[in-house]
Amino acid sequence: SGKFEKPPCVRAQLWDRAVRNNPDKQELVPVAVRGYTQLNERARLCLAGHVSTIKTHEQLAEQVKNLKYEIECKTKDRILELKQIQMDLSYRLLVVIKAYILAAERNAQQQQ
């Protein structure tokens, strides 16, 4: 059935059902297990894979948390820096406007 070859020790009906019930035919391959020793080994491997996946997820979650914190800190610092630049430029603009107004007033007084 399908692209998987039936192992010699498995009944055709059981193999067909295993292939048909495969939740991800692209990534998962049915495996025949004989006896408690193989079943125990399979369970141990599944548990090890599950634990490994959980650890990887926790590590990635920690990395995401750290990156968010780093981005937040850098963003806040940059915003403060830009606010300071804006205040400095506003002050310089006010100085220029004041000088322009004073010059215009002097010009107007001289022309009278």
mmCIF file of N, CA and C in Angstrom:
data_model
loop_
_atom_site.group_PDB
_atom_site.id
_atom_site.type_symbol
_atom_site.label_atom_id
_atom_site.label_comp_id
_atom_site.label_asym_id
_atom_site.label_seq_id
_atom_site.Cartn_x
_atom_site.Cartn_y
_atom_site.Cartn_z
ATOM 1 N N SER A 1 0.832 -1.197 0.000
ATOM 2 C CA SER A 1 0.000 0.000 0.000
ATOM 3 C C SER A 1 0.867 1.248 0.000
ATOM 4 N N GLY A 2 0.634 2.160 -0.917
ATOM 5 C CA GLY A 2 1.362 3.419 -0.928
ATOM 6 C C GLY A 2 2.817 3.229 -1.289
ATOM 7 N N LYS A 3 3.642 4.129 -0.837
ATOM 8 C CA LYS A 3 5.056 4.073 -1.182
ATOM 9 C C LYS A 3 5.905 3.369 -0.132
ATOM 10 N N PHE A 4 5.281 2.871 0.943
ATOM 11 C CA PHE A 4 6.017 2.151 1.978
ATOM 12 C C PHE A 4 5.944 0.655 1.692
ATOM 13 N N GLU A 5 7.071 -0.022 1.884
ATOM 14 C CA GLU A 5 7.098 -1.467 1.653
ATOM 15 C C GLU A 5 6.725 -2.190 2.940
ATOM 16 N N LYS A 6 5.796 -3.113 2.824
ATOM 17 C CA LYS A 6 5.326 -3.857 3.996
ATOM 18 C C LYS A 6 6.424 -4.787 4.504
ATOM 19 N N PRO A 7 6.725 -4.705 5.793
ATOM 20 C CA PRO A 7 7.704 -5.650 6.360
ATOM 21 C C PRO A 7 7.140 -7.070 6.299
ATOM 22 N N PRO A 8 8.017 -8.069 6.175
ATOM 23 C CA PRO A 8 7.542 -9.454 6.021
ATOM 24 C C PRO A 8 6.800 -9.979 7.251
ATOM 25 N N CYS A 9 7.070 -9.431 8.421
ATOM 26 C CA CYS A 9 6.477 -9.980 9.642
ATOM 27 C C CYS A 9 5.120 -9.360 9.990
ATOM 28 N N VAL A 10 4.576 -8.487 9.139
ATOM 29 C CA VAL A 10 3.333 -7.778 9.448
ATOM 30 C C VAL A 10 2.244 -8.240 8.481
ATOM 31 N N ARG A 11 1.046 -8.499 9.032
ATOM 32 C CA ARG A 11 -0.100 -8.880 8.184
ATOM 33 C C ARG A 11 -0.468 -7.721 7.264
ATOM 34 N N ALA A 12 -0.870 -8.027 6.053
ATOM 35 C CA ALA A 12 -1.200 -7.021 5.040
ATOM 36 C C ALA A 12 -2.308 -6.090 5.519
ATOM 37 N N GLN A 13 -3.337 -6.651 6.164
ATOM 38 C CA GLN A 13 -4.458 -5.837 6.640
ATOM 39 C C GLN A 13 -3.986 -4.827 7.691
ATOM 40 N N LEU A 14 -3.132 -5.262 8.590
ATOM 41 C CA LEU A 14 -2.610 -4.380 9.632
ATOM 42 C C LEU A 14 -1.719 -3.297 9.023
ATOM 43 N N TRP A 15 -0.892 -3.676 8.066
ATOM 44 C CA TRP A 15 -0.006 -2.705 7.404
ATOM 45 C C TRP A 15 -0.814 -1.666 6.626
ATOM 46 N N ASP A 16 -1.819 -2.123 5.896
ATOM 47 C CA ASP A 16 -2.669 -1.204 5.127
ATOM 48 C C ASP A 16 -3.341 -0.192 6.061
ATOM 49 N N ARG A 17 -3.819 -0.657 7.198
ATOM 50 C CA ARG A 17 -4.447 0.253 8.171
ATOM 51 C C ARG A 17 -3.437 1.250 8.721
ATOM 52 N N ALA A 18 -2.216 0.788 8.994
ATOM 53 C CA ALA A 18 -1.172 1.688 9.510
ATOM 54 C C ALA A 18 -0.836 2.771 8.485
ATOM 55 N N VAL A 19 -0.737 2.392 7.230
ATOM 56 C CA VAL A 19 -0.435 3.360 6.162
ATOM 57 C C VAL A 19 -1.611 4.323 5.989
ATOM 58 N N ARG A 20 -2.837 3.788 6.004
ATOM 59 C CA ARG A 20 -4.038 4.613 5.817
ATOM 60 C C ARG A 20 -4.209 5.617 6.965
ATOM 61 N N ASN A 21 -3.887 5.230 8.186
ATOM 62 C CA ASN A 21 -4.072 6.087 9.374
ATOM 63 C C ASN A 21 -2.858 6.971 9.670
ATOM 64 N N ASN A 22 -1.865 6.944 8.808
ATOM 65 C CA ASN A 22 -0.672 7.769 8.997
ATOM 66 C C ASN A 22 -1.073 9.255 8.951
ATOM 67 N N PRO A 23 -0.835 10.016 10.027
ATOM 68 C CA PRO A 23 -1.272 11.417 10.060
ATOM 69 C C PRO A 23 -0.457 12.334 9.138
ATOM 70 N N ASP A 24 0.761 11.937 8.777
ATOM 71 C CA ASP A 24 1.591 12.780 7.910
ATOM 72 C C ASP A 24 2.386 11.881 6.966
ATOM 73 N N LYS A 25 1.783 11.561 5.849
ATOM 74 C CA LYS A 25 2.393 10.609 4.909
ATOM 75 C C LYS A 25 3.694 11.121 4.290
ATOM 76 N N GLN A 26 3.921 12.433 4.329
ATOM 77 C CA GLN A 26 5.151 13.011 3.769
ATOM 78 C C GLN A 26 6.332 12.863 4.739
ATOM 79 N N GLU A 27 6.063 12.904 6.034
ATOM 80 C CA GLU A 27 7.138 12.941 7.031
ATOM 81 C C GLU A 27 7.249 11.675 7.889
ATOM 82 N N LEU A 28 6.154 10.923 8.030
ATOM 83 C CA LEU A 28 6.150 9.772 8.943
ATOM 84 C C LEU A 28 6.068 8.454 8.172
ATOM 85 N N VAL A 29 6.777 7.470 8.687
ATOM 86 C CA VAL A 29 6.788 6.140 8.086
ATOM 87 C C VAL A 29 6.303 5.154 9.136
ATOM 88 N N PRO A 30 5.331 4.291 8.809
ATOM 89 C CA PRO A 30 4.901 3.283 9.787
ATOM 90 C C PRO A 30 6.060 2.337 10.121
ATOM 91 N N VAL A 31 6.146 1.959 11.374
ATOM 92 C CA VAL A 31 7.220 1.072 11.818
ATOM 93 C C VAL A 31 6.594 -0.125 12.512
ATOM 94 N N ALA A 32 7.021 -1.320 12.111
ATOM 95 C CA ALA A 32 6.534 -2.547 12.757
ATOM 96 C C ALA A 32 7.292 -2.756 14.062
ATOM 97 N N VAL A 33 6.557 -3.039 15.123
ATOM 98 C CA VAL A 33 7.166 -3.283 16.432
ATOM 99 C C VAL A 33 6.760 -4.687 16.868
ATOM 100 N N ARG A 34 7.771 -5.501 17.248
ATOM 101 C CA ARG A 34 7.508 -6.870 17.702
ATOM 102 C C ARG A 34 7.969 -7.014 19.126
ATOM 103 N N GLY A 35 7.063 -7.354 19.984
ATOM 104 C CA GLY A 35 7.400 -7.667 21.361
ATOM 105 C C GLY A 35 7.552 -6.432 22.241
ATOM 106 N N TYR A 36 7.637 -6.699 23.535
ATOM 107 C CA TYR A 36 7.720 -5.624 24.517
ATOM 108 C C TYR A 36 9.042 -4.881 24.484
ATOM 109 N N THR A 37 10.107 -5.567 24.134
ATOM 110 C CA THR A 37 11.415 -4.911 24.086
ATOM 111 C C THR A 37 11.427 -3.826 23.016
ATOM 112 N N GLN A 38 10.963 -4.155 21.834
ATOM 113 C CA GLN A 38 10.912 -3.159 20.760
ATOM 114 C C GLN A 38 9.903 -2.055 21.087
ATOM 115 N N LEU A 39 8.778 -2.438 21.682
ATOM 116 C CA LEU A 39 7.778 -1.448 22.068
ATOM 117 C C LEU A 39 8.347 -0.490 23.117
ATOM 118 N N ASN A 40 9.068 -1.047 24.080
ATOM 119 C CA ASN A 40 9.687 -0.226 25.127
ATOM 120 C C ASN A 40 10.725 0.716 24.518
ATOM 121 N N GLU A 41 11.535 0.209 23.574
ATOM 122 C CA GLU A 41 12.541 1.041 22.899
ATOM 123 C C GLU A 41 11.864 2.158 22.108
ATOM 124 N N ARG A 42 10.784 1.815 21.413
ATOM 125 C CA ARG A 42 10.041 2.811 20.627
ATOM 126 C C ARG A 42 9.465 3.897 21.553
ATOM 127 N N ALA A 43 8.910 3.492 22.674
ATOM 128 C CA ALA A 43 8.352 4.448 23.637
ATOM 129 C C ALA A 43 9.458 5.340 24.200
ATOM 130 N N ARG A 44 10.622 4.732 24.487
ATOM 131 C CA ARG A 44 11.755 5.509 25.014
ATOM 132 C C ARG A 44 12.205 6.550 23.985
ATOM 133 N N LEU A 45 12.299 6.154 22.712
ATOM 134 C CA LEU A 45 12.701 7.083 21.658
ATOM 135 C C LEU A 45 11.672 8.210 21.479
ATOM 136 N N CYS A 46 10.398 7.859 21.546
ATOM 137 C CA CYS A 46 9.349 8.886 21.436
ATOM 138 C C CYS A 46 9.442 9.881 22.579
ATOM 139 N N LEU A 47 9.640 9.379 23.789
ATOM 140 C CA LEU A 47 9.750 10.259 24.956
ATOM 141 C C LEU A 47 10.985 11.141 24.845
ATOM 142 N N ALA A 48 12.104 10.566 24.399
ATOM 143 C CA ALA A 48 13.331 11.359 24.229
ATOM 144 C C ALA A 48 13.114 12.452 23.192
ATOM 145 N N GLY A 49 12.430 12.134 22.103
ATOM 146 C CA GLY A 49 12.131 13.141 21.084
ATOM 147 C C GLY A 49 11.226 14.234 21.628
ATOM 148 N N HIS A 50 10.255 13.830 22.428
ATOM 149 C CA HIS A 50 9.328 14.800 23.031
ATOM 150 C C HIS A 50 10.074 15.736 23.984
ATOM 151 N N VAL A 51 10.919 15.167 24.827
ATOM 152 C CA VAL A 51 11.699 15.980 25.778
ATOM 153 C C VAL A 51 12.629 16.922 25.019
ATOM 154 N N SER A 52 13.262 16.424 23.973
ATOM 155 C CA SER A 52 14.154 17.251 23.157
ATOM 156 C C SER A 52 13.392 18.412 22.525
ATOM 157 N N THR A 53 12.193 18.125 22.035
ATOM 158 C CA THR A 53 11.363 19.169 21.432
ATOM 159 C C THR A 53 10.982 20.222 22.464
ATOM 160 N N ILE A 54 10.623 19.798 23.647
ATOM 161 C CA ILE A 54 10.263 20.738 24.721
ATOM 162 C C ILE A 54 11.460 21.617 25.079
ATOM 163 N N LYS A 55 12.637 21.016 25.205
ATOM 164 C CA LYS A 55 13.840 21.793 25.535
ATOM 165 C C LYS A 55 14.145 22.810 24.440
ATOM 166 N N THR A 56 14.043 22.385 23.186
ATOM 167 C CA THR A 56 14.287 23.301 22.069
ATOM 168 C C THR A 56 13.286 24.448 22.093
ATOM 169 N N HIS A 57 12.025 24.122 22.350
ATOM 170 C CA HIS A 57 10.987 25.157 22.430
ATOM 171 C C HIS A 57 11.298 26.147 23.550
ATOM 172 N N GLU A 58 11.700 25.645 24.699
ATOM 173 C CA GLU A 58 12.038 26.524 25.831
ATOM 174 C C GLU A 58 13.227 27.421 25.490
ATOM 175 N N GLN A 59 14.237 26.854 24.826
ATOM 176 C CA GLN A 59 15.405 27.655 24.434
ATOM 177 C C GLN A 59 15.006 28.743 23.441
ATOM 178 N N LEU A 60 14.184 28.393 22.473
ATOM 179 C CA LEU A 60 13.741 29.379 21.487
ATOM 180 C C LEU A 60 12.881 30.459 22.142
ATOM 181 N N ALA A 61 12.025 30.052 23.063
ATOM 182 C CA ALA A 61 11.187 31.027 23.774
ATOM 183 C C ALA A 61 12.064 31.998 24.570
ATOM 184 N N GLU A 62 13.112 31.486 25.182
ATOM 185 C CA GLU A 62 14.040 32.339 25.941
ATOM 186 C C GLU A 62 14.769 33.295 24.994
ATOM 187 N N GLN A 63 15.194 32.799 23.844
ATOM 188 C CA GLN A 63 15.868 33.657 22.865
ATOM 189 C C GLN A 63 14.936 34.759 22.369
ATOM 190 N N VAL A 64 13.686 34.413 22.117
ATOM 191 C CA VAL A 64 12.708 35.408 21.670
ATOM 192 C C VAL A 64 12.509 36.461 22.752
ATOM 193 N N LYS A 65 12.387 36.008 23.997
ATOM 194 C CA LYS A 65 12.217 36.937 25.123
ATOM 195 C C LYS A 65 13.404 37.888 25.215
ATOM 196 N N ASN A 66 14.608 37.360 25.105
ATOM 197 C CA ASN A 66 15.813 38.188 25.183
ATOM 198 C C ASN A 66 15.888 39.180 24.021
ATOM 199 N N LEU A 67 15.534 38.717 22.821
ATOM 200 C CA LEU A 67 15.555 39.611 21.654
ATOM 201 C C LEU A 67 14.522 40.723 21.794
ATOM 202 N N LYS A 68 13.338 40.383 22.298
ATOM 203 C CA LYS A 68 12.307 41.407 22.510
ATOM 204 C C LYS A 68 12.796 42.456 23.503
ATOM 205 N N TYR A 69 13.422 41.990 24.576
ATOM 206 C CA TYR A 69 13.939 42.915 25.598
ATOM 207 C C TYR A 69 15.022 43.810 24.997
ATOM 208 N N GLU A 70 15.914 43.201 24.239
ATOM 209 C CA GLU A 70 17.005 43.953 23.614
ATOM 210 C C GLU A 70 16.464 44.996 22.637
ATOM 211 N N ILE A 71 15.507 44.582 21.822
ATOM 212 C CA ILE A 71 14.903 45.513 20.857
ATOM 213 C C ILE A 71 14.187 46.636 21.599
ATOM 214 N N GLU A 72 13.463 46.289 22.650
ATOM 215 C CA GLU A 72 12.733 47.296 23.430
ATOM 216 C C GLU A 72 13.701 48.311 24.027
ATOM 217 N N CYS A 73 14.803 47.832 24.600
ATOM 218 C CA CYS A 73 15.783 48.738 25.197
ATOM 219 C C CYS A 73 16.411 49.643 24.138
ATOM 220 N N LYS A 74 16.814 49.055 23.015
ATOM 221 C CA LYS A 74 17.429 49.844 21.944
ATOM 222 C C LYS A 74 16.436 50.862 21.394
ATOM 223 N N THR A 75 15.177 50.439 21.251
ATOM 224 C CA THR A 75 14.152 51.342 20.720
ATOM 225 C C THR A 75 13.919 52.506 21.676
ATOM 226 N N LYS A 76 13.817 52.208 22.963
ATOM 227 C CA LYS A 76 13.610 53.280 23.950
ATOM 228 C C LYS A 76 14.787 54.251 23.943
ATOM 229 N N ASP A 77 16.014 53.713 23.893
ATOM 230 C CA ASP A 77 17.200 54.570 23.854
ATOM 231 C C ASP A 77 17.191 55.441 22.606
ATOM 232 N N ARG A 78 16.844 54.854 21.475
ATOM 233 C CA ARG A 78 16.826 55.604 20.219
ATOM 234 C C ARG A 78 15.752 56.695 20.248
ATOM 235 N N ILE A 79 14.589 56.377 20.812
ATOM 236 C CA ILE A 79 13.516 57.365 20.918
ATOM 237 C C ILE A 79 13.962 58.530 21.799
ATOM 238 N N LEU A 80 14.606 58.226 22.918
ATOM 239 C CA LEU A 80 15.106 59.299 23.799
ATOM 240 C C LEU A 80 16.141 60.156 23.062
ATOM 241 N N GLU A 81 17.009 59.497 22.322
ATOM 242 C CA GLU A 81 18.033 60.219 21.559
ATOM 243 C C GLU A 81 17.387 61.130 20.510
ATOM 244 N N LEU A 82 16.391 60.612 19.808
ATOM 245 C CA LEU A 82 15.710 61.418 18.790
ATOM 246 C C LEU A 82 14.927 62.575 19.411
ATOM 247 N N LYS A 83 14.336 62.348 20.569
ATOM 248 C CA LYS A 83 13.636 63.434 21.265
ATOM 249 C C LYS A 83 14.612 64.541 21.629
ATOM 250 N N GLN A 84 15.795 64.162 22.102
ATOM 251 C CA GLN A 84 16.802 65.153 22.473
ATOM 252 C C GLN A 84 17.254 65.942 21.247
ATOM 253 N N ILE A 85 17.453 65.240 20.135
ATOM 254 C CA ILE A 85 17.840 65.911 18.885
ATOM 255 C C ILE A 85 16.734 66.874 18.462
ATOM 256 N N GLN A 86 15.489 66.433 18.565
ATOM 257 C CA GLN A 86 14.363 67.291 18.194
ATOM 258 C C GLN A 86 14.317 68.537 19.085
ATOM 259 N N MET A 87 14.536 68.361 20.376
ATOM 260 C CA MET A 87 14.541 69.519 21.281
ATOM 261 C C MET A 87 15.681 70.475 20.943
ATOM 262 N N ASP A 88 16.855 69.939 20.652
ATOM 263 C CA ASP A 88 18.000 70.782 20.280
ATOM 264 C C ASP A 88 17.714 71.560 18.995
ATOM 265 N N LEU A 89 17.140 70.874 18.002
ATOM 266 C CA LEU A 89 16.817 71.541 16.746
ATOM 267 C C LEU A 89 15.720 72.595 16.940
ATOM 268 N N SER A 90 14.743 72.284 17.770
ATOM 269 C CA SER A 90 13.680 73.259 18.051
ATOM 270 C C SER A 90 14.264 74.503 18.717
ATOM 271 N N TYR A 91 15.182 74.294 19.666
ATOM 272 C CA TYR A 91 15.811 75.425 20.339
ATOM 273 C C TYR A 91 16.607 76.266 19.338
ATOM 274 N N ARG A 92 17.363 75.594 18.474
ATOM 275 C CA ARG A 92 18.151 76.326 17.463
ATOM 276 C C ARG A 92 17.232 77.096 16.514
ATOM 277 N N LEU A 93 16.100 76.491 16.154
ATOM 278 C CA LEU A 93 15.140 77.169 15.288
ATOM 279 C C LEU A 93 14.565 78.404 15.979
ATOM 280 N N LEU A 94 14.245 78.271 17.263
ATOM 281 C CA LEU A 94 13.727 79.423 18.018
ATOM 282 C C LEU A 94 14.756 80.556 18.076
ATOM 283 N N VAL A 95 16.024 80.212 18.239
ATOM 284 C CA VAL A 95 17.092 81.221 18.264
ATOM 285 C C VAL A 95 17.140 81.942 16.913
ATOM 286 N N VAL A 96 17.060 81.182 15.817
ATOM 287 C CA VAL A 96 17.098 81.774 14.477
ATOM 288 C C VAL A 96 15.871 82.666 14.265
ATOM 289 N N ILE A 97 14.686 82.189 14.657
ATOM 290 C CA ILE A 97 13.464 82.982 14.490
ATOM 291 C C ILE A 97 13.537 84.268 15.310
ATOM 292 N N LYS A 98 14.043 84.145 16.536
ATOM 293 C CA LYS A 98 14.181 85.335 17.396
ATOM 294 C C LYS A 98 15.134 86.341 16.754
ATOM 295 N N ALA A 99 16.255 85.848 16.231
ATOM 296 C CA ALA A 99 17.218 86.746 15.584
ATOM 297 C C ALA A 99 16.588 87.391 14.352
ATOM 298 N N TYR A 100 15.808 86.631 13.602
ATOM 299 C CA TYR A 100 15.152 87.160 12.410
ATOM 300 C C TYR A 100 14.141 88.243 12.801
ATOM 301 N N ILE A 101 13.348 87.980 13.825
ATOM 302 C CA ILE A 101 12.349 88.963 14.277
ATOM 303 C C ILE A 101 13.039 90.235 14.754
ATOM 304 N N LEU A 102 14.102 90.099 15.546
ATOM 305 C CA LEU A 102 14.833 91.270 16.046
ATOM 306 C C LEU A 102 15.429 92.065 14.885
ATOM 307 N N ALA A 103 15.965 91.361 13.898
ATOM 308 C CA ALA A 103 16.531 92.039 12.716
ATOM 309 C C ALA A 103 15.441 92.756 11.932
ATOM 310 N N ALA A 104 14.284 92.120 11.798
ATOM 311 C CA ALA A 104 13.165 92.736 11.074
ATOM 312 C C ALA A 104 12.684 93.983 11.819
ATOM 313 N N GLU A 105 12.624 93.904 13.142
ATOM 314 C CA GLU A 105 12.200 95.054 13.942
ATOM 315 C C GLU A 105 13.206 96.191 13.794
ATOM 316 N N ARG A 106 14.498 95.890 13.828
ATOM 317 C CA ARG A 106 15.526 96.922 13.658
ATOM 318 C C ARG A 106 15.411 97.586 12.279
ATOM 319 N N ASN A 107 15.178 96.750 11.268
ATOM 320 C CA ASN A 107 14.999 97.259 9.908
ATOM 321 C C ASN A 107 13.790 98.190 9.837
ATOM 322 N N ALA A 108 12.707 97.768 10.473
ATOM 323 C CA ALA A 108 11.499 98.586 10.440
ATOM 324 C C ALA A 108 11.714 99.910 11.154
ATOM 325 N N GLN A 109 12.486 99.894 12.261
ATOM 326 C CA GLN A 109 12.758 101.139 13.013
ATOM 327 C C GLN A 109 13.691 102.051 12.214
ATOM 328 N N GLN A 110 14.619 101.476 11.514
ATOM 329 C CA GLN A 110 15.560 102.284 10.743
ATOM 330 C C GLN A 110 14.872 102.938 9.539
ATOM 331 N N GLN A 111 13.865 102.280 9.013
ATOM 332 C CA GLN A 111 13.179 102.823 7.841
ATOM 333 C C GLN A 111 12.173 103.898 8.232
ATOM 334 N N GLN A 112 11.866 104.015 9.500
ATOM 335 C CA GLN A 112 10.883 105.029 9.909
ATOM 336 C C GLN A 112 11.505 106.356 10.086
#
